[in-house]
Short mmCIF file of C-alpha atoms in Angstrom, two decimals:
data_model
loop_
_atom_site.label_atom_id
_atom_site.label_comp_id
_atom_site.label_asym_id
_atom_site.label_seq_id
_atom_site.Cartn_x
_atom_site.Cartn_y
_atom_site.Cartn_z
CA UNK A 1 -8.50 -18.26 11.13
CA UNK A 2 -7.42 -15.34 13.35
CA UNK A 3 -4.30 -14.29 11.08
CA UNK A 4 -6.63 -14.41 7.66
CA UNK A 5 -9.77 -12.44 9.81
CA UNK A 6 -6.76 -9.61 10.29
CA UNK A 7 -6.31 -8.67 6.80
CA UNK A 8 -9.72 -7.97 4.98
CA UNK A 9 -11.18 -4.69 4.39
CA UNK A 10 -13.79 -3.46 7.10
CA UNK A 11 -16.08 -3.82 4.17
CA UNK A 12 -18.82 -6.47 3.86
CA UNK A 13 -18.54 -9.84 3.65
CA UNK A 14 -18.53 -10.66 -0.09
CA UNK A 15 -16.52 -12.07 -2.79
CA UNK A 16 -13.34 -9.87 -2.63
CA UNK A 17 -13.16 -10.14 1.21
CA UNK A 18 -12.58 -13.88 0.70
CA UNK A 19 -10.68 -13.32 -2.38
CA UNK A 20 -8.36 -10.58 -0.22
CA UNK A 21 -7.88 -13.69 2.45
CA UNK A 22 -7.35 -16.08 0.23
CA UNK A 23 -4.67 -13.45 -1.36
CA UNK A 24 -3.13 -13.28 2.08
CA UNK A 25 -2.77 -17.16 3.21
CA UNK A 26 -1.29 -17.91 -0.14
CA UNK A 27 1.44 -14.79 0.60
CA UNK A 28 1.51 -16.08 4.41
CA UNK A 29 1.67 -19.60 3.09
CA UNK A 30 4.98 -19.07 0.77
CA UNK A 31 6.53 -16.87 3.90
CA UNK A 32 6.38 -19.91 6.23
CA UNK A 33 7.60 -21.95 3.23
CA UNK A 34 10.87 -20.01 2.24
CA UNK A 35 11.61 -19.25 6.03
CA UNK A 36 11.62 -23.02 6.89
CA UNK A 37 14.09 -23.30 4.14
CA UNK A 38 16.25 -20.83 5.50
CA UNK A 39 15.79 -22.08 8.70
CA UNK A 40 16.78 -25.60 7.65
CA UNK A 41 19.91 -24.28 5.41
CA UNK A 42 20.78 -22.23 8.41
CA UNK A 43 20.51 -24.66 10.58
CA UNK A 44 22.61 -27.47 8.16
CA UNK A 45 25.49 -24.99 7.75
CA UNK A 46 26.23 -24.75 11.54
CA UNK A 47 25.52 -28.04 12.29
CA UNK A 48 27.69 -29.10 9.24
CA UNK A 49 29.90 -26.72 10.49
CA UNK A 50 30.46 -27.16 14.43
CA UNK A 51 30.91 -31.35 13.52
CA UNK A 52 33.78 -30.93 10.76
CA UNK A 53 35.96 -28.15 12.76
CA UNK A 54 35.27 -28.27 16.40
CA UNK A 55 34.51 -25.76 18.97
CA UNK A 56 37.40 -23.59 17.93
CA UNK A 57 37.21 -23.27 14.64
CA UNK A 58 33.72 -22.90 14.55
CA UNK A 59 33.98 -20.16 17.00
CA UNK A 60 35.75 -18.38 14.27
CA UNK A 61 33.12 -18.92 11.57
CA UNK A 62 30.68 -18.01 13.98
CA UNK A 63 32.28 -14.84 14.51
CA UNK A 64 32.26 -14.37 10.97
CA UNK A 65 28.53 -15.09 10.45
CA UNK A 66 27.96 -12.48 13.17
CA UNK A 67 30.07 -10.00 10.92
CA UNK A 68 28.53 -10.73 7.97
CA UNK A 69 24.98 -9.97 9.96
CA UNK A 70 26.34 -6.70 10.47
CA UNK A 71 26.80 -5.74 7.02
CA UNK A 72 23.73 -7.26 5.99
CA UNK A 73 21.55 -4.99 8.03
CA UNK A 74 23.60 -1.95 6.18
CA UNK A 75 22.46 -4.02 2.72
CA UNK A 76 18.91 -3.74 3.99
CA UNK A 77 18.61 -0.49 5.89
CA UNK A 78 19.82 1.11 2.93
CA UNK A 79 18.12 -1.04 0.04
CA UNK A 80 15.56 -3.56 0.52
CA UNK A 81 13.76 -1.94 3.91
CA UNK A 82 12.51 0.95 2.24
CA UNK A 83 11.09 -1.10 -1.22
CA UNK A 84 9.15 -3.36 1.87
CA UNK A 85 7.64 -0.01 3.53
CA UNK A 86 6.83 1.66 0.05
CA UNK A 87 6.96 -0.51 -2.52
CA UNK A 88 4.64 -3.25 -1.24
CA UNK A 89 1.21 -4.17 -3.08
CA UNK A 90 2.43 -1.05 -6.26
CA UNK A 91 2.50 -1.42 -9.33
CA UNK A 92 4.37 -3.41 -11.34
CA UNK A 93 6.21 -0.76 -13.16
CA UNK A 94 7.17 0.94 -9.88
CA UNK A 95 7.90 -2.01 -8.31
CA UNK A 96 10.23 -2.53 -11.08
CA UNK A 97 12.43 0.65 -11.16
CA UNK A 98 12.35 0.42 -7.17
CA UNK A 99 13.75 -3.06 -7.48
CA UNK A 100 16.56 -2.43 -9.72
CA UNK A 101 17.94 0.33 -7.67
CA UNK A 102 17.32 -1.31 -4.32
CA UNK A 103 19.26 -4.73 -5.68
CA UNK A 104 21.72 -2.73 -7.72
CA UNK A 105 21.97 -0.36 -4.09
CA UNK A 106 22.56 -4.13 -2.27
CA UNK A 107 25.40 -5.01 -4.57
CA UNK A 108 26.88 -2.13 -4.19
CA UNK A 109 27.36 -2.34 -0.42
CA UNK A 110 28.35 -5.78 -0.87
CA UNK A 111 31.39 -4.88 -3.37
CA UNK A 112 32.52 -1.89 -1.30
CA UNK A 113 32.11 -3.74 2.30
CA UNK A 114 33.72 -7.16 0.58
CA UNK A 115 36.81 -4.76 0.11
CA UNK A 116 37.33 -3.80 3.05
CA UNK A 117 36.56 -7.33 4.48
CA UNK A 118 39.62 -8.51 1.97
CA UNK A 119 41.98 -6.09 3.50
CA UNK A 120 41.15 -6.74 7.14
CA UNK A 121 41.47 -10.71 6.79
CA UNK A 122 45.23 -10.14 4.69
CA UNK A 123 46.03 -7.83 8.14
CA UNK A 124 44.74 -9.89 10.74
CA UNK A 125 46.27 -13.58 9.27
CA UNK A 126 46.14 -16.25 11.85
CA UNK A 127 42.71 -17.97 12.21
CA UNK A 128 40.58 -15.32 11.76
CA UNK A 129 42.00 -13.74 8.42
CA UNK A 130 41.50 -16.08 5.91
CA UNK A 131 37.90 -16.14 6.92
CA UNK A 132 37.36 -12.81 6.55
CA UNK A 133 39.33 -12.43 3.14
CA UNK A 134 36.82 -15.46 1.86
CA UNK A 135 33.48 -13.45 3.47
CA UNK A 136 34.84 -10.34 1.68
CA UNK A 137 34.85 -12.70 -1.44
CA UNK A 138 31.35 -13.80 -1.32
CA UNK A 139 29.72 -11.25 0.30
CA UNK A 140 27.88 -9.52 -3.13
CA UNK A 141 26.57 -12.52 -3.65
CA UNK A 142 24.95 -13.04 -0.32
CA UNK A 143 23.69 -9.70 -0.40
CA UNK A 144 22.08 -9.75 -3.99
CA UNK A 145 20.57 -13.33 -2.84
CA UNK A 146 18.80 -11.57 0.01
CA UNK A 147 17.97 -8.36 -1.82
CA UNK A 148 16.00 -10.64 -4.27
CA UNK A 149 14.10 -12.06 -1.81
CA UNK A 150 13.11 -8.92 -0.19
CA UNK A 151 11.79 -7.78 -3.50
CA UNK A 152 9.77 -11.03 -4.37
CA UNK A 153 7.92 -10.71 -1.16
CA UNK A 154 7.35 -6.87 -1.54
CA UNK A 155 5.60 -7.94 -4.89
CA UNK A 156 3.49 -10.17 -2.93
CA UNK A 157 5.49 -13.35 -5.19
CA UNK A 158 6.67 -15.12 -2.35
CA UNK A 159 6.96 -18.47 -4.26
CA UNK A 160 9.97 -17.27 -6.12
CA UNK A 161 11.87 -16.40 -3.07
CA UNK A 162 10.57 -19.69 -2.12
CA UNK A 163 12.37 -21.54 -5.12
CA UNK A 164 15.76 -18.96 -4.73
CA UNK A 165 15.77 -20.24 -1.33
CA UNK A 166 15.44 -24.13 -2.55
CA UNK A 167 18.01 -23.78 -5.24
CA UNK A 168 20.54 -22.11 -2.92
CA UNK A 169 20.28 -24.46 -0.51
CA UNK A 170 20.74 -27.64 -3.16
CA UNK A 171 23.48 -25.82 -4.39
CA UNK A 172 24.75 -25.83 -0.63
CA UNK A 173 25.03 -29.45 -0.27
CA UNK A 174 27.96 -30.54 -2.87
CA UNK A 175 29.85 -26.87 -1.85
CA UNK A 176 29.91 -28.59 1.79
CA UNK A 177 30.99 -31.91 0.89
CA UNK A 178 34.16 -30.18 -0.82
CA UNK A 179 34.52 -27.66 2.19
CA UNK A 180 34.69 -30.39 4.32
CA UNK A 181 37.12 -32.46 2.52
CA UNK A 182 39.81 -29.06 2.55
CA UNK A 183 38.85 -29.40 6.51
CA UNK A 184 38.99 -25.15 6.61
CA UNK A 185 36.89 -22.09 8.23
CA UNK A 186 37.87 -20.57 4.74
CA UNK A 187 36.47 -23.44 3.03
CA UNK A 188 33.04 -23.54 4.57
CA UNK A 189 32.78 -19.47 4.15
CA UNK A 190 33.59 -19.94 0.21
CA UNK A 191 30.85 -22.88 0.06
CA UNK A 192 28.30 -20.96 2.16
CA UNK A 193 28.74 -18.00 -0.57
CA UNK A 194 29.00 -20.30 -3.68
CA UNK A 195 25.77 -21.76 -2.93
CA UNK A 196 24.16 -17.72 -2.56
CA UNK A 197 25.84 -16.75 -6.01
CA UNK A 198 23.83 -19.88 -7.92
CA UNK A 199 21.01 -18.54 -6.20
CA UNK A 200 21.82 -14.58 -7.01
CA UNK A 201 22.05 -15.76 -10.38
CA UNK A 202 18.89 -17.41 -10.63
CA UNK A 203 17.04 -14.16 -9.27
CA UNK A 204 17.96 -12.36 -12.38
CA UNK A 205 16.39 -14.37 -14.07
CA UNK A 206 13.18 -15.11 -12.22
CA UNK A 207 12.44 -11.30 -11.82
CA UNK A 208 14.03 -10.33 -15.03
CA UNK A 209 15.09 -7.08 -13.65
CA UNK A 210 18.75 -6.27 -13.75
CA UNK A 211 20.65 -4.50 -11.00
CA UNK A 212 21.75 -0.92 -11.17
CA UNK A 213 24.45 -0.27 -9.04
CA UNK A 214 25.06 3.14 -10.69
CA UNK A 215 21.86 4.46 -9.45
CA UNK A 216 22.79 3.29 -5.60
CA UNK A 217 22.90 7.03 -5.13
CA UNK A 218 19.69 8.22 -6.17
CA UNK A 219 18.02 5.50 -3.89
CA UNK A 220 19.39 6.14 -0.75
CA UNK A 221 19.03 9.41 -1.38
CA UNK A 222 15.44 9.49 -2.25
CA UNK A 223 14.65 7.29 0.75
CA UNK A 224 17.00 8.67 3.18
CA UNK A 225 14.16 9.51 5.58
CA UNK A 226 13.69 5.76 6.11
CA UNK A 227 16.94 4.10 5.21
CA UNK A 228 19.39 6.30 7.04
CA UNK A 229 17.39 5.70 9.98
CA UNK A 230 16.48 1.82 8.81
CA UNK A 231 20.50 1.56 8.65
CA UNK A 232 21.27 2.70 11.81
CA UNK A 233 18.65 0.56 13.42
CA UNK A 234 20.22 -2.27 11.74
CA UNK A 235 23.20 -1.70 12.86
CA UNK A 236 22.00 -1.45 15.93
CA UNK A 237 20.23 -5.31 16.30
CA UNK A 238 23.00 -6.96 14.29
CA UNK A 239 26.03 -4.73 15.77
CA UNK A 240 25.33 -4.88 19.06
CA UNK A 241 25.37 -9.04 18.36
CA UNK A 242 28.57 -8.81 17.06
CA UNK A 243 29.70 -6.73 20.69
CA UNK A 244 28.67 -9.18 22.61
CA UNK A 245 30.41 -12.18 20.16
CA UNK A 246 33.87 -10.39 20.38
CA UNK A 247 32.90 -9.31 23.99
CA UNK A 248 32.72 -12.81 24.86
CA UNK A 249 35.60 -13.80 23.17
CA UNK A 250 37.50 -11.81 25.41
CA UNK A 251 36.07 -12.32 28.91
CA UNK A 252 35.63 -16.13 28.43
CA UNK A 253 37.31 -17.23 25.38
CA UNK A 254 36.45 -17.67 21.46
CA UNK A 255 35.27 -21.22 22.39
CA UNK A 256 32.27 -19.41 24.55
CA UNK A 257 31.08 -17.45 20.90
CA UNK A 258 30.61 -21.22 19.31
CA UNK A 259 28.80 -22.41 22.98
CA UNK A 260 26.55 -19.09 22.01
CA UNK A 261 26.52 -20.32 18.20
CA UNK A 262 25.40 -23.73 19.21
CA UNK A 263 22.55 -22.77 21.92
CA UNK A 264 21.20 -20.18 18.24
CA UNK A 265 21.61 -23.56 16.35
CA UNK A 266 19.44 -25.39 18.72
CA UNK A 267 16.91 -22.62 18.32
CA UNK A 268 17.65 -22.16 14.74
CA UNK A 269 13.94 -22.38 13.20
CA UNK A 270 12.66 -19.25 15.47
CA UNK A 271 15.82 -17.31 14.99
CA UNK A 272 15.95 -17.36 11.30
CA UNK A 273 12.44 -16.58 11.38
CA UNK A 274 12.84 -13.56 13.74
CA UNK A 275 15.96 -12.48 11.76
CA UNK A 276 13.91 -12.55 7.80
CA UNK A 277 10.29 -11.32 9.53
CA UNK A 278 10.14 -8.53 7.57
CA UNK A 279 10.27 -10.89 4.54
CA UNK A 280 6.49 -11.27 5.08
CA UNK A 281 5.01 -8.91 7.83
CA UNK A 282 6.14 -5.87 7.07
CA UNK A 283 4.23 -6.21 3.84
CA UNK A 284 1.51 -7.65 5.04
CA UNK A 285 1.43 -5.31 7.96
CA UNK A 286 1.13 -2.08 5.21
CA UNK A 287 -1.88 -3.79 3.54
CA UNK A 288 -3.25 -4.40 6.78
CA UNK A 289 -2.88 -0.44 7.34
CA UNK A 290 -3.88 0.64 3.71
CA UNK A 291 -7.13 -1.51 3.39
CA UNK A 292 -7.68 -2.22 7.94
CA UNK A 293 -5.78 0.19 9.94
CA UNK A 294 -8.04 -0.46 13.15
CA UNK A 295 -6.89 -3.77 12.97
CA UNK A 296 -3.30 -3.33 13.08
CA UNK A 297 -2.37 -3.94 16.39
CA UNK A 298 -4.60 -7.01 16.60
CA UNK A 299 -2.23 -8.05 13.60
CA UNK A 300 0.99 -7.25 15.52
CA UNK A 301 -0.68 -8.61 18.70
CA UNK A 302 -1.06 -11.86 17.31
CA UNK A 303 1.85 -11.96 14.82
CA UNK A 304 4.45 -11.33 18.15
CA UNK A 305 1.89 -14.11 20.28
CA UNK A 306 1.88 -16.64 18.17
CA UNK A 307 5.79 -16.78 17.56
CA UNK A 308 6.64 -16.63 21.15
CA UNK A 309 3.92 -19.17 22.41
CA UNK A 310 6.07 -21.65 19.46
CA UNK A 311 9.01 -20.82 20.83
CA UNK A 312 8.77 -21.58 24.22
CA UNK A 313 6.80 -25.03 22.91
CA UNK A 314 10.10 -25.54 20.72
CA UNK A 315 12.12 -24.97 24.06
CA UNK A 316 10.23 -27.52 26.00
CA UNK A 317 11.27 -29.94 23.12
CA UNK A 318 14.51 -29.31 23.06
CA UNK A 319 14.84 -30.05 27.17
CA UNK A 320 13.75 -33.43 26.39
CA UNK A 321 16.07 -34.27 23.85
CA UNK A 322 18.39 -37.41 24.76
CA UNK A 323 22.05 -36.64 24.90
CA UNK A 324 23.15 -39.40 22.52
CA UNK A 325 21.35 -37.76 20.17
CA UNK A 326 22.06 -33.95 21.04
CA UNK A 327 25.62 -35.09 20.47
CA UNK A 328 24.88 -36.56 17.13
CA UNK A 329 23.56 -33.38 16.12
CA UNK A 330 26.16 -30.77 17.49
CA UNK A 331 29.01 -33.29 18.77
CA UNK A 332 31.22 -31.55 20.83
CA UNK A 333 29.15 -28.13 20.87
CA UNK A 334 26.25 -30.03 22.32
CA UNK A 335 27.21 -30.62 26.42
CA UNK A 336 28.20 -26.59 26.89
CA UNK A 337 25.02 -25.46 24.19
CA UNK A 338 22.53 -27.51 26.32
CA UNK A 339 23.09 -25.28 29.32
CA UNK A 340 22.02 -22.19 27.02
CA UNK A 341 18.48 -24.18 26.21
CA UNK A 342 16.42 -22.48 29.04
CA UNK A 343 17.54 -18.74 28.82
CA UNK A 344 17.88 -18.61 25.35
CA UNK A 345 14.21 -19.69 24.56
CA UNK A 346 12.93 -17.20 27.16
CA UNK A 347 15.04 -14.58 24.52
CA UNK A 348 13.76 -15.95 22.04
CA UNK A 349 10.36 -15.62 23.30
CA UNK A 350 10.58 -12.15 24.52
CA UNK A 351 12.35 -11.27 21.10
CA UNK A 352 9.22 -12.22 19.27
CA UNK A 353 6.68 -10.52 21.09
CA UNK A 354 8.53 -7.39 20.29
CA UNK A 355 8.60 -9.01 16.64
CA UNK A 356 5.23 -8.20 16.33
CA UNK A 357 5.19 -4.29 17.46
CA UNK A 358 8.65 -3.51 15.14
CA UNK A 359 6.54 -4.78 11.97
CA UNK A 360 3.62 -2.44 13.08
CA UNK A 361 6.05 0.47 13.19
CA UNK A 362 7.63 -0.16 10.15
CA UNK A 363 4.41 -0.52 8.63
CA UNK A 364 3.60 2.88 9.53
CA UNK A 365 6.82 4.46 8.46
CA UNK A 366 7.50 5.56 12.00
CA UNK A 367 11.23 5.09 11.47
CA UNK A 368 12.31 7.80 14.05
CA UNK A 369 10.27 5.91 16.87
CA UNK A 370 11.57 2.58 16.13
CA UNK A 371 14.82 3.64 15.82
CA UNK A 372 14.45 4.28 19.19
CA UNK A 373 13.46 1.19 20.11
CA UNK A 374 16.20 -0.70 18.63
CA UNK A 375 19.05 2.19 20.07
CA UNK A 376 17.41 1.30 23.76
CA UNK A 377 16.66 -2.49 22.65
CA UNK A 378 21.05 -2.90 21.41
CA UNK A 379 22.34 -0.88 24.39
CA UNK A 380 20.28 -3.64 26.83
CA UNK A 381 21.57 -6.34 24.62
CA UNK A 382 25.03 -5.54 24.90
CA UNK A 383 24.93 -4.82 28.38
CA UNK A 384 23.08 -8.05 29.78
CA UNK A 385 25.18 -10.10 27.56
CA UNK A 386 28.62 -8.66 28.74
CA UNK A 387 27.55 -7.88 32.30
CA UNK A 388 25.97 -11.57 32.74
CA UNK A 389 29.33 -13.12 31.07
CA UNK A 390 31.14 -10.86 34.02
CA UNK A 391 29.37 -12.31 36.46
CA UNK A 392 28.58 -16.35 35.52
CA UNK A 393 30.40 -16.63 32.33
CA UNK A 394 28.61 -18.16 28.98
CA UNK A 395 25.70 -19.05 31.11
CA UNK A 396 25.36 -15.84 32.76
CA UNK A 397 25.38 -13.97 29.56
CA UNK A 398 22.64 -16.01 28.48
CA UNK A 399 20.30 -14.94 31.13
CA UNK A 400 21.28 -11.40 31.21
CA UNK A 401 20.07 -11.05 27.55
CA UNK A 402 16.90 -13.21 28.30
CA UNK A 403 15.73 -9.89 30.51
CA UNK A 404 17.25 -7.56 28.39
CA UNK A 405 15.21 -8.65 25.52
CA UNK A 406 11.92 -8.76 27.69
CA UNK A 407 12.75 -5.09 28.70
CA UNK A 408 13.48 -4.10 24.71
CA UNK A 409 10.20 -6.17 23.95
CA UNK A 410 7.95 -3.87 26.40
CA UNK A 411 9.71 -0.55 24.42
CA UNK A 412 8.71 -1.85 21.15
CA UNK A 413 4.79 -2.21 22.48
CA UNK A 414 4.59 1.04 24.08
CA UNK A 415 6.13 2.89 20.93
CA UNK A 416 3.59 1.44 18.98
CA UNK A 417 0.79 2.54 21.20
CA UNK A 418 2.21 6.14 20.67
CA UNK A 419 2.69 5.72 17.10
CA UNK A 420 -1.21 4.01 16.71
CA UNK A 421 -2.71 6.83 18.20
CA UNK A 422 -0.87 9.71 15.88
CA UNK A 423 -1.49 7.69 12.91
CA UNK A 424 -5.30 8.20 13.57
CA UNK A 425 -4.84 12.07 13.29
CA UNK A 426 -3.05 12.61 10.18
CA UNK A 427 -3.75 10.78 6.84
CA UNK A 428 -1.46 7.61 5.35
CA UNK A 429 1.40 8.89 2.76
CA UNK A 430 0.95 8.72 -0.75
CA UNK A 431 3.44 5.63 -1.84
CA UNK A 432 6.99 7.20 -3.36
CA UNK A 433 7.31 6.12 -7.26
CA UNK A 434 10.82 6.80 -8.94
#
């Protein structure tokens, strides 16, 4: 296969070029795995979600899953993106120490941020601030869920992040039966993190590492010439998201940010996939540099095809779904999310070709250049979104982020052009060890 052919040596064929593919489907293999369970638990909650509450309500928890995306990109600009860049395919010792600081670095930005979060939901009251007083609750647990993942795939174990991602989302399915009988947004935020804590728990003891939040410091600071950069980047993708949710809000109404939540729902395998791609390519794309550089862009090439090509197939799919059974799935959601189908699969689309290029850069530590990107890539975002929901409403915002996304997609490519060709005149970094 195409993807396997990608990741041997320019050496020979020979035993260890099969053994190195073999090496890479079974990492590959275990990526797809744990993403389609996130996918599926991500995909459950809303659903789960949007049919107990209403469009309302689950505009508020949507605008609290947006939030906590926000603060997860600080988690992993700051921890887990810099053990993926330089701690990928080390040693097991270094892997080790990195790990322990990068989690204990994750739970740390979960406690401080799940402050604040308590404080803002006892202000705000109403609707809103219970939810946000509950996130603020749960949200070290989420974090250290997703730090352990990060580090499992980093390790090139991706069949432990596979069972964390099993466990939490068993764990998931009595939390939402007793959510559902309380009938609350606070509820369902409290079961969403209960179910991350079981599986938090269980990563301590699958990697037998624990987490050192008292050395938090040390790790940013040793890996501040990725991370800051990493967390502003971030910030960017998963801030400029949250814009255009309380953007929305405003110009149409909250109900428009759970029409928004519903069309993502619909598209839910893709956008969890797009959203935990660095799970698996960013540390496949380094080996790919350390053993292959030549063929990195082929990599990226066909990493960023392949996605969008399944996502406009998914989109088809979806167009030809019945109504009965669109509103057996999403209920009341489903009439307003079905308009979305068309312009948010062209996103979608566009959004994983540029997949592809931001795994190349990361690869090759070019943090400055794709922090570029994603500045140009959040400032399009937010503007299609809000100027489209100006114009035509929910719908309109829909389609003005479909072409700001292809626009952000054809930065990412040329960037990594640029970045490919000074690569070739200076020699790879020695990998960091604490």
């Amino acid at each position: 296969m195409a993807i396997e052919g990608e990741t041997t040596t320019a050496e020979p064929a020979g035993p260890a070029p099969r053994t190195a593919k073999r090496a890479m489907a079974g990492r590959l293999s275990w990526g797809l795995a744990d993403q389609a369970v996130c996918s599926m638990t991500n995909f459950a909650v809303g659903i789960y979600v949007a049919r107990s509450l209403g469009l309302a309500a689950f505009g508020v928890f949507s605008l609290a899953w947006v939030t906590y995306g926000v603060v997860l990109s600080v988690s992993r600009g700051l921890s887990t993106d810099p053990l993926m860049v330089r701690f990928s395919g080390v040693p097991v010792a270094s892997w080790r120490a990195a790990t322990a600081r990068s989690s204990g670095t994750a739970l740390g930005v979960g406690a401080a941020m799940g402050a604040v979060f308590v404080l803002v939901g006892l202000v705000l009251g109403g609707r809103v601030g219970p939810a946000f007083v509950c996130l603020g609750v749960v949200l070290p647990a989420l974090l250290l869920q997703d730090a352990w993942r990060f580090s499992f795939f980093a390790a090139g174990t991706g069949r432990k992040a596979f069972v964390n991602d099993l466990l939490g989302g068993v764990a998931l399915v009595p939390a939402m039966v007793v959510a559902a009988h309380v009938g609350s947004v606070a509820a369902f935020v409290l079961a969403w993190g209960a179910s991350a804590a079981v599986a938090a728990g269980y990563g301590l003891l699958q990697s037998g590492i624990r987490p050192r939040p008292t050395e938090a410091r040390a790790w940013t600071r040793e890996q501040r010439d990725l991370g800051y950069r990493y967390l502003v980047e971030n910030v960017g993708v998963s801030g400029a998201g949250q814009l255009r949710a309380y953007g929305l809000g405003a110009i149409v109404g909250v109900s428009a940010v759970g029409v928004v939540r519903g069309a993502e729902l619909l598209l839910g395998p893709f956008l969890a996939v797009l959203m935990g791609l660095s799970l698996v390519t960013v540390a496949e794309a380094a080996r790919v540099l350390r053993q292959a550089p030549h063929r990195l862009r082929a990599f990226c090439l066909l990493l960023g095809g392949g996605q969008a090509a399944a996502a406009l197939l998914w989109g088809a799919a979806l167009l030809l779904v019945p109504d009965r059974f669109g509103e057996f799935v999403l209920g009341g959601v489903w009439h307003a999310a079905s308009e979305l189908i068309v312009p948010a699969t062209l996103g979608v689309a566009a959004a994983s070709l540029g997949t592809g290029a931001a795994a190349g850069l990361r690869a090759l530590a070019a943090a400055r250049r794709s922090l570029r990107c994603q500045l140009i890539a959040s400032t399009l975002y937010v503007g299609g979104g809000l100027g489209g929901a100006v114009v035509a409403g929910t719908v309109g915002s829909a389609w003005g982020v479909a072409a700001a996304t292809l626009g952000s997609s054809a930065v990412w490519w040329l960037e990594l052009r640029s970045a490919l060709r000074e690569h070739h005149q200076k020699p790879l970094p020695e990998v960091r060890t604490p």
